[in-house]
Tab-separated table of N, CA and C in Angstrom:
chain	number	residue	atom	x	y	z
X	1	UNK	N	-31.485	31.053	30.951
X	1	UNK	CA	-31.787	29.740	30.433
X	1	UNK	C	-30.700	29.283	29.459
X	2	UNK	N	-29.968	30.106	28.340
X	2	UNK	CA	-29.313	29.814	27.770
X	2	UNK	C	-27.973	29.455	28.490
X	3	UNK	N	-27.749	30.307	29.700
X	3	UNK	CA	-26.010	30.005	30.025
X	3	UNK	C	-26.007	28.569	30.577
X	4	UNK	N	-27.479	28.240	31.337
X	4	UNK	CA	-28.114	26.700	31.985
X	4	UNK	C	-27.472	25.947	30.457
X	5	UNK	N	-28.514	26.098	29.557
X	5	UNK	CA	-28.317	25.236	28.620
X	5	UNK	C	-26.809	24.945	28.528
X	6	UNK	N	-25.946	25.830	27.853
X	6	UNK	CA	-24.499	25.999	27.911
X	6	UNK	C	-23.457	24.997	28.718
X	7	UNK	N	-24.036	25.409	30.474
X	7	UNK	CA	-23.507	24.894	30.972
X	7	UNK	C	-23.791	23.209	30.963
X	8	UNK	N	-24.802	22.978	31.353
X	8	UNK	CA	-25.222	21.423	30.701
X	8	UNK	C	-24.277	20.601	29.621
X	9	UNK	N	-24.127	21.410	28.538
X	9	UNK	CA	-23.554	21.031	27.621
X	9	UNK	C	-22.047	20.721	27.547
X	10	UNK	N	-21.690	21.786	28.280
X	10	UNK	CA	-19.938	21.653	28.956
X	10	UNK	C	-20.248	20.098	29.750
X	11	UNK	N	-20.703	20.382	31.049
X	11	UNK	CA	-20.666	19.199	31.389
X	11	UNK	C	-20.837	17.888	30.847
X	12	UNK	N	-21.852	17.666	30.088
X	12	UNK	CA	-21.716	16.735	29.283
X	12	UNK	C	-20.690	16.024	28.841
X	13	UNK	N	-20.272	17.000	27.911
X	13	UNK	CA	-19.164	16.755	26.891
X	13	UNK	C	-17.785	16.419	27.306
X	14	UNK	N	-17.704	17.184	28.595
X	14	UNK	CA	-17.000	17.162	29.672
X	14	UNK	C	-16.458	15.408	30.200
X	15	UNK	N	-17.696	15.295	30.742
X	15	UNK	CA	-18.001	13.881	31.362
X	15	UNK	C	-17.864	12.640	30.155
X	16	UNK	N	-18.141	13.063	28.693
X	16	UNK	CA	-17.585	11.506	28.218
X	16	UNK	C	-16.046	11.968	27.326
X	17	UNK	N	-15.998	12.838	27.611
X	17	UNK	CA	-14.007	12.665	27.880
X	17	UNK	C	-13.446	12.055	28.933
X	18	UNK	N	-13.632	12.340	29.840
X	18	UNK	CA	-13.286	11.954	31.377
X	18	UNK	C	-13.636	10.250	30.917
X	19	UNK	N	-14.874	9.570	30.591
X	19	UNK	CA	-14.558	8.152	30.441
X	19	UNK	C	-14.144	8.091	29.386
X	20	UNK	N	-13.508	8.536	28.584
X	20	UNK	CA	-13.103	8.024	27.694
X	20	UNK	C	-11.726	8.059	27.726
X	21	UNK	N	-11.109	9.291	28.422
X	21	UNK	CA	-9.681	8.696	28.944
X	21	UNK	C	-8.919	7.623	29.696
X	22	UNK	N	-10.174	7.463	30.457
X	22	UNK	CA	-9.882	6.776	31.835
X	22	UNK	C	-9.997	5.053	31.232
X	23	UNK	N	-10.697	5.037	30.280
X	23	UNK	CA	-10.933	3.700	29.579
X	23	UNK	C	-9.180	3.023	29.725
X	24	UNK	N	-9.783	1.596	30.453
X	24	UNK	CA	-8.674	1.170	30.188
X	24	UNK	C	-7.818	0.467	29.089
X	25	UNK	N	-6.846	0.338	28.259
X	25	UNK	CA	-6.010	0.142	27.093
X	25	UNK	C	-6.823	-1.272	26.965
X	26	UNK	N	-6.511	-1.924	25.775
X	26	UNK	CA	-7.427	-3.090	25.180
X	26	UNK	C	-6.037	-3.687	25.035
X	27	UNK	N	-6.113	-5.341	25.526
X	27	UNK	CA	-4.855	-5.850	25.307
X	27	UNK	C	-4.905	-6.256	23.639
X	28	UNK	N	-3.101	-6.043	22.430
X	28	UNK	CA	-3.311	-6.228	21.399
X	28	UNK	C	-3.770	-7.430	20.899
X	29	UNK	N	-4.464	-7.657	19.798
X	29	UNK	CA	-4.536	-8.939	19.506
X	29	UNK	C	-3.409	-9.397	18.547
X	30	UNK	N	-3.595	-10.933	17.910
X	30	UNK	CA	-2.184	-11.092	17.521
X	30	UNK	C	-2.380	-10.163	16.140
X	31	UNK	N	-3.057	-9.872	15.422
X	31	UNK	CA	-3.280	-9.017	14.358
X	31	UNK	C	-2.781	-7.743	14.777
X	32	UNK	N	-3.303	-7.195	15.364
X	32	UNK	CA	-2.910	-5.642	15.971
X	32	UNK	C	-0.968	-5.779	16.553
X	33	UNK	N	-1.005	-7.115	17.110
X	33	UNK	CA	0.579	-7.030	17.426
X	33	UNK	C	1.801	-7.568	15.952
X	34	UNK	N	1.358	-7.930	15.175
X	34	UNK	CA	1.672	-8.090	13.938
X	34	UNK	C	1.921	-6.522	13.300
X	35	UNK	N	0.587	-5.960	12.898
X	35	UNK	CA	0.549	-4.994	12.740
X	35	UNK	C	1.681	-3.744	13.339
X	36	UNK	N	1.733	-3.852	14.564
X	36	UNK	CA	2.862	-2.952	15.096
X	36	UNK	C	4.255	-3.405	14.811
X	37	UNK	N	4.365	-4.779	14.790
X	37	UNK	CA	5.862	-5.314	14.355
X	37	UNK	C	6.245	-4.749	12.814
X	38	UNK	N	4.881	-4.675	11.941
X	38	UNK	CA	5.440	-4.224	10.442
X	38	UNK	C	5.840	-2.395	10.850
X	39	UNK	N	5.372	-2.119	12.206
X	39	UNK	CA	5.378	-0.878	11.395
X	39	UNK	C	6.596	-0.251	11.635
X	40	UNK	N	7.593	-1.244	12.982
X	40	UNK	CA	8.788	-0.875	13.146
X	40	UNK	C	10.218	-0.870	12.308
X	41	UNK	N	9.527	-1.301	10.712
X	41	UNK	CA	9.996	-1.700	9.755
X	41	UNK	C	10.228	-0.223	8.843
X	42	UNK	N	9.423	0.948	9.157
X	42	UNK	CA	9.313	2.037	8.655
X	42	UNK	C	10.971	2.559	8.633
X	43	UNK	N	10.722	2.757	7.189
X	43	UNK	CA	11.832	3.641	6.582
X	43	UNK	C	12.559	3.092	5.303
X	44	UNK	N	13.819	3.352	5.147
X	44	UNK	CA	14.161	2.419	3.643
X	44	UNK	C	15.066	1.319	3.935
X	45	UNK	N	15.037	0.357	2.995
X	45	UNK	CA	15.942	-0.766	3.143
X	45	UNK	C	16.838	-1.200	1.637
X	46	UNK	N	17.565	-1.734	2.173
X	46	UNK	CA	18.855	-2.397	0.485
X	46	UNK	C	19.409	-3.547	1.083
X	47	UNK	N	19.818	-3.867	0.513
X	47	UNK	CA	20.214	-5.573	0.467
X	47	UNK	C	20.195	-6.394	-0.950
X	48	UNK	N	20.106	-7.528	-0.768
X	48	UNK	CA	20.258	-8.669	-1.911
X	48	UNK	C	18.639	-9.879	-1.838
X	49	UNK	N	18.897	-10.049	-3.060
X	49	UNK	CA	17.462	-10.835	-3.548
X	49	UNK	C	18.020	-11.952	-4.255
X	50	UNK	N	17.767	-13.480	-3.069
X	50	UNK	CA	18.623	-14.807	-4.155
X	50	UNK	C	17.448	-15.406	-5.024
X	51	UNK	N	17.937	-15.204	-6.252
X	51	UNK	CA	16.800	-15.723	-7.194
X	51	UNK	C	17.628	-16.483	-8.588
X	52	UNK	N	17.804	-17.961	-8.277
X	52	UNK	CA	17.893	-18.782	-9.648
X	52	UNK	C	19.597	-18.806	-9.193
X	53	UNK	N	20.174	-18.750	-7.967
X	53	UNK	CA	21.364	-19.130	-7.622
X	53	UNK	C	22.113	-17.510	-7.395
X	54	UNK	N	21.344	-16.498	-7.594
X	54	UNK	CA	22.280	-15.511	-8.090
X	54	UNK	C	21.495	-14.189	-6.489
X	55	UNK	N	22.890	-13.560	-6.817
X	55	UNK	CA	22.218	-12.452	-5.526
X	55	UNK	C	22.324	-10.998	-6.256
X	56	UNK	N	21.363	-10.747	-6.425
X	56	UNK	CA	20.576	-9.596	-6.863
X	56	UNK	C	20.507	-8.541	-5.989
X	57	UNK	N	20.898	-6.961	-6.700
X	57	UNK	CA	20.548	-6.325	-5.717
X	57	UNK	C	19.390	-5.752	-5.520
X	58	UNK	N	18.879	-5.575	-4.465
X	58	UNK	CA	17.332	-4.921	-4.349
X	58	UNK	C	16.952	-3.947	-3.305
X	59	UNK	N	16.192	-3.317	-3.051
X	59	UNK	CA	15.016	-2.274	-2.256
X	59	UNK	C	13.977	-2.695	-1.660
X	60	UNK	N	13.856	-1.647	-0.986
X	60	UNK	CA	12.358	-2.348	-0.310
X	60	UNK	C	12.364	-0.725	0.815
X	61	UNK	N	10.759	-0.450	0.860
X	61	UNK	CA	10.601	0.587	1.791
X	61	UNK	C	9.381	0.442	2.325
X	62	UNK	N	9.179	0.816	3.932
X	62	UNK	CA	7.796	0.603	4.398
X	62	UNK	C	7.241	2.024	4.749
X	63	UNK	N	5.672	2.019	4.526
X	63	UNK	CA	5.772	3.412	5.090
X	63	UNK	C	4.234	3.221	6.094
X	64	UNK	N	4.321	3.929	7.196
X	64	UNK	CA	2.693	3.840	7.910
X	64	UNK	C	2.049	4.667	7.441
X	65	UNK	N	0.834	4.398	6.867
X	65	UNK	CA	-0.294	5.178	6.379
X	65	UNK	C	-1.815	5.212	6.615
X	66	UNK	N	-1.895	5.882	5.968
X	66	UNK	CA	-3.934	5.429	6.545
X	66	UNK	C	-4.163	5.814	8.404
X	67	UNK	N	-3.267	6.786	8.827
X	67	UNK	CA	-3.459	7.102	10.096
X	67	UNK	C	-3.129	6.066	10.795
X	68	UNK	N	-2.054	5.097	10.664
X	68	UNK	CA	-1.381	4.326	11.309
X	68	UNK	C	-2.744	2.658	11.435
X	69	UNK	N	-3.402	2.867	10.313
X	69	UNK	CA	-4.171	1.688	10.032
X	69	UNK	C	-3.659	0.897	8.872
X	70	UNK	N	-2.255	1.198	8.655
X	70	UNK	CA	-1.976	0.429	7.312
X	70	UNK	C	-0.585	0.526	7.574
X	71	UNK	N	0.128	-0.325	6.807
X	71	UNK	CA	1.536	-0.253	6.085
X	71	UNK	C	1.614	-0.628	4.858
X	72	UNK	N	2.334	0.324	4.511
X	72	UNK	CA	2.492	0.078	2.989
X	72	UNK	C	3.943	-0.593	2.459
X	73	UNK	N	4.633	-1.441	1.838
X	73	UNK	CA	5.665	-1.948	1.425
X	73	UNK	C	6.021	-1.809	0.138
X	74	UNK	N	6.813	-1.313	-0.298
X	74	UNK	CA	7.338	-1.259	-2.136
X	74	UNK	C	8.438	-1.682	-2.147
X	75	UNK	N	8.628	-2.936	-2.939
X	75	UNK	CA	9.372	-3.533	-3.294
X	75	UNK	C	10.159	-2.975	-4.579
X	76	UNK	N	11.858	-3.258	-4.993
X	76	UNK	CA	12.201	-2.600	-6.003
X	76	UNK	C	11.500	-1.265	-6.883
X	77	UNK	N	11.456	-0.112	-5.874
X	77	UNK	CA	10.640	0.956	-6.606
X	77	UNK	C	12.082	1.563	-7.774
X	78	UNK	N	10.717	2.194	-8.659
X	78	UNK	CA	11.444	2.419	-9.394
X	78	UNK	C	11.511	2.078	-10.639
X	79	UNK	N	11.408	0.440	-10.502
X	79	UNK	CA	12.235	-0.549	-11.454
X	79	UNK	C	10.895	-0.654	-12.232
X	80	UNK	N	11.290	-1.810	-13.605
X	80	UNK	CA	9.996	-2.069	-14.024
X	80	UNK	C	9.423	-3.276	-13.265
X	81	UNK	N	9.710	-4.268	-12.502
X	81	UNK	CA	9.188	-5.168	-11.387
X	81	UNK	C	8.638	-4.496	-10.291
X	82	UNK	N	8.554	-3.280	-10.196
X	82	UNK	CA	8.017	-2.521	-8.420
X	82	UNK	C	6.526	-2.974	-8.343
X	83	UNK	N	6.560	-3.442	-6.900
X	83	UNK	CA	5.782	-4.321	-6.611
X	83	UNK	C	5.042	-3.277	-4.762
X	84	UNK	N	3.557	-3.765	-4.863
X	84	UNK	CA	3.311	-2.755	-3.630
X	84	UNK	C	2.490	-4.116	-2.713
X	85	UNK	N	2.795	-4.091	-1.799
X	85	UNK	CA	2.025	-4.522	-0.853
X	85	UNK	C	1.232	-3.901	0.501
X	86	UNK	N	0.104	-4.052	0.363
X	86	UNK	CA	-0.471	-3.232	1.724
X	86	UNK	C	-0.927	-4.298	2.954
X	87	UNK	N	-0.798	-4.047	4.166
X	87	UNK	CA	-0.762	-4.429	5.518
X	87	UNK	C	-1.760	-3.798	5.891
X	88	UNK	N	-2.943	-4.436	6.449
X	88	UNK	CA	-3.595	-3.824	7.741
X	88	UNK	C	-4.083	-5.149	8.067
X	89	UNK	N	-5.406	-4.687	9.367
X	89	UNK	CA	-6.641	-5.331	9.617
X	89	UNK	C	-7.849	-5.315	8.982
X	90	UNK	N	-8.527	-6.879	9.505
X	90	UNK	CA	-9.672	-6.774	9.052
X	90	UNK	C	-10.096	-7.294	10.111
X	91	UNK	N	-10.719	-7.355	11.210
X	91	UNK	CA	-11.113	-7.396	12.282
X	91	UNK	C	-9.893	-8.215	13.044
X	92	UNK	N	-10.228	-9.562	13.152
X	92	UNK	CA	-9.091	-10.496	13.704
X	92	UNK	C	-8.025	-10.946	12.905
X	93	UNK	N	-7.907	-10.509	12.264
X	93	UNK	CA	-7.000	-11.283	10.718
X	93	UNK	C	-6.424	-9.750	10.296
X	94	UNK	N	-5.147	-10.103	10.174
X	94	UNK	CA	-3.978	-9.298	9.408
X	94	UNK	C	-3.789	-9.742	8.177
X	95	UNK	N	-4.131	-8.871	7.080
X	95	UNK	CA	-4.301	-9.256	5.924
X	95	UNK	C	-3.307	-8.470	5.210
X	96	UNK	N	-2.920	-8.752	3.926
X	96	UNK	CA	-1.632	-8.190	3.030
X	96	UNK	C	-2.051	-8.584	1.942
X	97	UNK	N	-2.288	-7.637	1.106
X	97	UNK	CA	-2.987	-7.369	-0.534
X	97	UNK	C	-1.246	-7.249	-0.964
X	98	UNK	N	-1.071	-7.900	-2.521
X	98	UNK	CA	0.326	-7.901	-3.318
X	98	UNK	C	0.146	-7.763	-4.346
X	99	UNK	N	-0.259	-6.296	-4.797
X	99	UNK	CA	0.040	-5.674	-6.349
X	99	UNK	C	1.247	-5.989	-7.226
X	100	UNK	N	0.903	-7.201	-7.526
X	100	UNK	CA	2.447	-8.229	-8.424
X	100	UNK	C	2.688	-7.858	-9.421
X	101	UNK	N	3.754	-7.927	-9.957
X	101	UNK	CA	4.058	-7.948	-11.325
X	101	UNK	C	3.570	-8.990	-12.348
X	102	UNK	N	3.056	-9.985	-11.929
X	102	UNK	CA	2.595	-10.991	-13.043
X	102	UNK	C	1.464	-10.890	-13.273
X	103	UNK	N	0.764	-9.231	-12.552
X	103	UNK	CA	-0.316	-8.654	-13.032
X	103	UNK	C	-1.670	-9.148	-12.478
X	104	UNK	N	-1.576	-9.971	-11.122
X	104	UNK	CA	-2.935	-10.013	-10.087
X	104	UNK	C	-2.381	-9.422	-8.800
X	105	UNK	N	-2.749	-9.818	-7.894
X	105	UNK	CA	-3.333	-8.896	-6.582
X	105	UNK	C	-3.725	-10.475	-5.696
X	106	UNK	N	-2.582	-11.086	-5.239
X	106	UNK	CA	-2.996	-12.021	-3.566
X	106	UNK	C	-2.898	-11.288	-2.938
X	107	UNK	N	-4.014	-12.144	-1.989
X	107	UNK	CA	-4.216	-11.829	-0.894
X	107	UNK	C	-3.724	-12.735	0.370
X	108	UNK	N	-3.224	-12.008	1.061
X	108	UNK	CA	-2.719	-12.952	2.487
X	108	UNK	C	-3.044	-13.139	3.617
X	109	UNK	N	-3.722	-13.750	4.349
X	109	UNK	CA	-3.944	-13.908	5.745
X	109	UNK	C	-2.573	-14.293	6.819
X	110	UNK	N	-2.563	-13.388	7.921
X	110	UNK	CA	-1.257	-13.989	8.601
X	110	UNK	C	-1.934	-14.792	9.511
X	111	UNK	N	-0.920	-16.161	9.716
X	111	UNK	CA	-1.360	-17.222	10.167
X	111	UNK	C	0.087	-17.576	11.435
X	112	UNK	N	-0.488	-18.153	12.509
X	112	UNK	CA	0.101	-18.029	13.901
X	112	UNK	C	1.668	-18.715	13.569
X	113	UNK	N	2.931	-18.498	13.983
X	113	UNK	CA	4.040	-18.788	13.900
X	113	UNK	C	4.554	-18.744	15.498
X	114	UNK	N	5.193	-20.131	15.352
X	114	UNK	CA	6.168	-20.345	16.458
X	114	UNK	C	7.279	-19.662	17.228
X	115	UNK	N	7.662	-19.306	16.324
X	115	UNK	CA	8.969	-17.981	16.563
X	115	UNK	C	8.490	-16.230	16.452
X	116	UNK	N	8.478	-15.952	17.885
X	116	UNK	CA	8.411	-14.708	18.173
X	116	UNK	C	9.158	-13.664	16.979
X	117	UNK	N	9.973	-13.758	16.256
X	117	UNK	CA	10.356	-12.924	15.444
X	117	UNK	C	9.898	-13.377	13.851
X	118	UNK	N	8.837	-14.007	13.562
X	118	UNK	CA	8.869	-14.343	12.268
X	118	UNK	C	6.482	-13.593	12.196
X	119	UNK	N	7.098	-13.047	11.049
X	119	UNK	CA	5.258	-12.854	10.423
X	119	UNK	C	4.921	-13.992	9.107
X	120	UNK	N	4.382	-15.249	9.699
X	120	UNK	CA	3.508	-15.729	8.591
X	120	UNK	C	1.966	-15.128	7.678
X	121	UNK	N	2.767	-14.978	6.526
X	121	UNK	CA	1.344	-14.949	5.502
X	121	UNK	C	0.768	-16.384	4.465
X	122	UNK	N	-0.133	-16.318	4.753
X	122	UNK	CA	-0.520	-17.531	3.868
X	122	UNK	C	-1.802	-17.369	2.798
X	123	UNK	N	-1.465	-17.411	1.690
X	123	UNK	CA	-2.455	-17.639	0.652
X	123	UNK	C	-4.033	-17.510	0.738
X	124	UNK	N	-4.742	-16.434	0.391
X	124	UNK	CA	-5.761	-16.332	0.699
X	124	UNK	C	-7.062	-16.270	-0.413
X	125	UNK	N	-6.627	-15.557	-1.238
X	125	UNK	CA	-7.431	-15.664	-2.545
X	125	UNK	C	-6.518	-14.326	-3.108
X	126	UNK	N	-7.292	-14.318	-4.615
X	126	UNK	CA	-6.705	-13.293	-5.043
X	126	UNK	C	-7.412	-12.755	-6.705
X	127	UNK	N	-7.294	-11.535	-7.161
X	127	UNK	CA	-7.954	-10.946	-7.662
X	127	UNK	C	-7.665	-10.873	-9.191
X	128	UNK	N	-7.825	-10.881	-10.429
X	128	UNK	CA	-7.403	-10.950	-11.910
X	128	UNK	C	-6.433	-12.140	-11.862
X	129	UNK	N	-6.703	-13.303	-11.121
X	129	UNK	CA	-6.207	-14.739	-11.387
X	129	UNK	C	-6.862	-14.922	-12.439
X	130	UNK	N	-6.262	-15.995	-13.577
X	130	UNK	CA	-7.327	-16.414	-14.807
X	130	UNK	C	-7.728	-17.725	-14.393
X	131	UNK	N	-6.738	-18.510	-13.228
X	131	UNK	CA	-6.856	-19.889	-12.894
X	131	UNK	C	-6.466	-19.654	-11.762
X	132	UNK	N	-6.540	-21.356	-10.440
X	132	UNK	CA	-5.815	-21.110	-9.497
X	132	UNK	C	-4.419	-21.526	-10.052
X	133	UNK	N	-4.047	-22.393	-11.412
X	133	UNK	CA	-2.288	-22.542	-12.003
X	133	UNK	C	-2.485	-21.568	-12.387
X	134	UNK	N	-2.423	-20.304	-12.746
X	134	UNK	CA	-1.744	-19.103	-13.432
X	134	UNK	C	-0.934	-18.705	-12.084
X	135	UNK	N	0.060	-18.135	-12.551
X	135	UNK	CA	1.176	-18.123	-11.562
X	135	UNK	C	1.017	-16.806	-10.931
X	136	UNK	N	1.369	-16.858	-9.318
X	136	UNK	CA	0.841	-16.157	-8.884
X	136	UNK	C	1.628	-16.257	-7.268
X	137	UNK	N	1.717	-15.613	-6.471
X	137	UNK	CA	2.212	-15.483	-4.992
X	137	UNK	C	1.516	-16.089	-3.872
X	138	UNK	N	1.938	-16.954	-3.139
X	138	UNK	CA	1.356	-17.987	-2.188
X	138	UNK	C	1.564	-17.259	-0.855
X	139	UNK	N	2.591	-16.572	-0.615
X	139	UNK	CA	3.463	-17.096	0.607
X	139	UNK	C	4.442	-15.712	1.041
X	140	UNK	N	4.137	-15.257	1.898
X	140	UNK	CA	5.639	-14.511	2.785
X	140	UNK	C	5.382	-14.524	4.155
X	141	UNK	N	6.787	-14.741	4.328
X	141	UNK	CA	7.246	-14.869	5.592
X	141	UNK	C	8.368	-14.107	5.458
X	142	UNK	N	8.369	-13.027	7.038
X	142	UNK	CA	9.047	-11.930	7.303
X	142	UNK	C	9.604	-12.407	8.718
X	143	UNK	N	11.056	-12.068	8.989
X	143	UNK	CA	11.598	-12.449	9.551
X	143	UNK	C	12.440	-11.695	9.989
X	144	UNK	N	12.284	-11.011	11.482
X	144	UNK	CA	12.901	-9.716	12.016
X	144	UNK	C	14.293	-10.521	12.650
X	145	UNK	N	15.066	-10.004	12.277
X	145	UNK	CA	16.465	-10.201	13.115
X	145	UNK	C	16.887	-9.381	14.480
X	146	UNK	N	16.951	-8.101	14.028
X	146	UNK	CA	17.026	-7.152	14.633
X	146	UNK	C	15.889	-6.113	13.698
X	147	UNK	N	16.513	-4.553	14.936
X	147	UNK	CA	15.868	-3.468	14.659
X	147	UNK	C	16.280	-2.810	13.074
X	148	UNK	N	17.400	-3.591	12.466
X	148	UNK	CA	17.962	-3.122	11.424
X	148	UNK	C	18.330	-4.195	10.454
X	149	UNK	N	17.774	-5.584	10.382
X	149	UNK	CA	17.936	-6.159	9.343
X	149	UNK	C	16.696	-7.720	8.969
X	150	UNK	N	16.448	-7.573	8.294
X	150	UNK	CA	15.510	-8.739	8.468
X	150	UNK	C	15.174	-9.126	7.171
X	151	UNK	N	14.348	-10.630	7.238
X	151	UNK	CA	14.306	-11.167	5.617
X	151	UNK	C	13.020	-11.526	5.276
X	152	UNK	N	12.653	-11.053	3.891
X	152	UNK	CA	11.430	-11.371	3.641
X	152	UNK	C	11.429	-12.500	2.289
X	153	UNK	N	11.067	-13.728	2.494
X	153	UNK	CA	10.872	-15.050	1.519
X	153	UNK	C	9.613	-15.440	1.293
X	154	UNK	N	9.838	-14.355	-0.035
X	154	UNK	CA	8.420	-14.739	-1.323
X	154	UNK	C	8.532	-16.015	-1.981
X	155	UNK	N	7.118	-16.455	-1.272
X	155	UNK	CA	6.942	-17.736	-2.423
X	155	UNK	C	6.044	-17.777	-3.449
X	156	UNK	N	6.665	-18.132	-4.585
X	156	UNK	CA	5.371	-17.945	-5.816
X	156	UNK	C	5.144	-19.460	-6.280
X	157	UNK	N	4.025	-19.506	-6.779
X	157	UNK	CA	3.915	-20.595	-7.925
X	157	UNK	C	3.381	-20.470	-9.083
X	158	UNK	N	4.075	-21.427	-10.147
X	158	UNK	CA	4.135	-21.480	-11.588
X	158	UNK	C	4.481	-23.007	-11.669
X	159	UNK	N	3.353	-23.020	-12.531
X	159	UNK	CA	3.719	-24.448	-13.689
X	159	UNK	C	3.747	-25.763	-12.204
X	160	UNK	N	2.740	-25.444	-11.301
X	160	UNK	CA	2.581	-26.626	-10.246
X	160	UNK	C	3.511	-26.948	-9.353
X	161	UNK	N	4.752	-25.877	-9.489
X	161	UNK	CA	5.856	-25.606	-8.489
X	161	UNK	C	5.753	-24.202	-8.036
X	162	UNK	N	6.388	-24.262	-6.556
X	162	UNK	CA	7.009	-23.479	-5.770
X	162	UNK	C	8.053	-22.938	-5.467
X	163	UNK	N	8.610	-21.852	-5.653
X	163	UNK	CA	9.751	-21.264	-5.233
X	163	UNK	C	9.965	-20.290	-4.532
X	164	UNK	N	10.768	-19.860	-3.742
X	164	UNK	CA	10.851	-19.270	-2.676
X	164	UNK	C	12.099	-18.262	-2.801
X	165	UNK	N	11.980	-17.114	-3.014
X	165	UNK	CA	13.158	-15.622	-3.154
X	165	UNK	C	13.426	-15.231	-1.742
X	166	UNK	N	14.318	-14.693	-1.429
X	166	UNK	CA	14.736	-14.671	-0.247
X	166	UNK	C	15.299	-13.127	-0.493
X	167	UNK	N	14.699	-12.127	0.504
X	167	UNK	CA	15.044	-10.871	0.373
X	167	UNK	C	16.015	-10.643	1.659
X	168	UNK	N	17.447	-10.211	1.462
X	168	UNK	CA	17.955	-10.227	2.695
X	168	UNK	C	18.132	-8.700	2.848
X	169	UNK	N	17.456	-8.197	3.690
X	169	UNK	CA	17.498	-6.522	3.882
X	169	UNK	C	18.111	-5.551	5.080
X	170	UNK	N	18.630	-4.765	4.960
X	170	UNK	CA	19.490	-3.856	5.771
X	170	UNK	C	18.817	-2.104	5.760
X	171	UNK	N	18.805	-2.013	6.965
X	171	UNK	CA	17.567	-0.489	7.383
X	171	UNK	C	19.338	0.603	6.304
X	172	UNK	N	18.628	1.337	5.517
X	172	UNK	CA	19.505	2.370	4.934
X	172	UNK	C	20.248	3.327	5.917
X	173	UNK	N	21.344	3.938	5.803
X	173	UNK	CA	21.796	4.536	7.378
X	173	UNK	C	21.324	5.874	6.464
């Protein structure tokens, strides 16, 4: 009776592997294909940061985490400005949390873009705001060139204006 039982159990277990391999692939959605575009971003980057006319040098590194349910981004590590941003899903929506230096936390929804090589984020809410004017991060847009260089243009606002930094980045050899 027991080897019955046993065997039962093989089979079983057996049988929802078998469908579960055979399952066919789920086409990505644009979140999930977003998602894979950040993650080809993995590894370190250097380049220049134009801010107030001037080109700055800067960093930036991505890393996949969370079992390939996240990306993580750090901006100027290191420095006293290092800045973290995290990438994943939330069901249909690709979202990006921005641990800022001006000491809140936006949030971003990516929103559909025309150009196959560009990731829109757009303004979503955000967390230890004191106001919606306390100054704070609206806006990135990431912009793959190639497999080895691409630009990311932070927009913040302060004082009822907008400005826009332009990270021009190069994969580290």
């Amino acid at each position: 009776m027991k080897t019955l039982r046993l065997l039962m159990a093989v089979c079983v277990f057996a049988g929802t592997g078998l469908a579960q391999a055979t399952k066919p692939a789920q086409p990505l959605t644009a979140s999930g294909a977003g998602l894979e575009k950040l993650k080809s971003l993995a590894g370190e980057w250097q380049g220049t940061m134009q801010e107030g006319g001037k080109d700055l040098a800067a960093t930036s590194s991505f890393r996949v985490v969370s079992d390939g349910s996240a990306v993580m981004n750090v901006l100027g590590a290191g420095t006293p400005y290092e800045m973290v941003t995290m990438f994943h899903q939330d069901n249909l929506d690709l979202l990006a949390t921005h641990y800022c230096g001006a000491h809140n936390q936006p949030r971003f929804r990516m929103v559909p873009s025309a150009e196959a090589n560009v990731l829109n984020f757009e303004f979503k809410d955000a967390t230890n705001l004191s106001s919606p004017d306390a100054p704070h991060m609206v806006g990135l847009k990431i912009t793959f060139l190639n497999a080895n260089h691409h630009y990311e243009d932070w927009t913040f606002f302060q004082k009822g204006q907008k400005s826009t930094s332009r990270f021009d980045l190069h994969r580290k050899s």
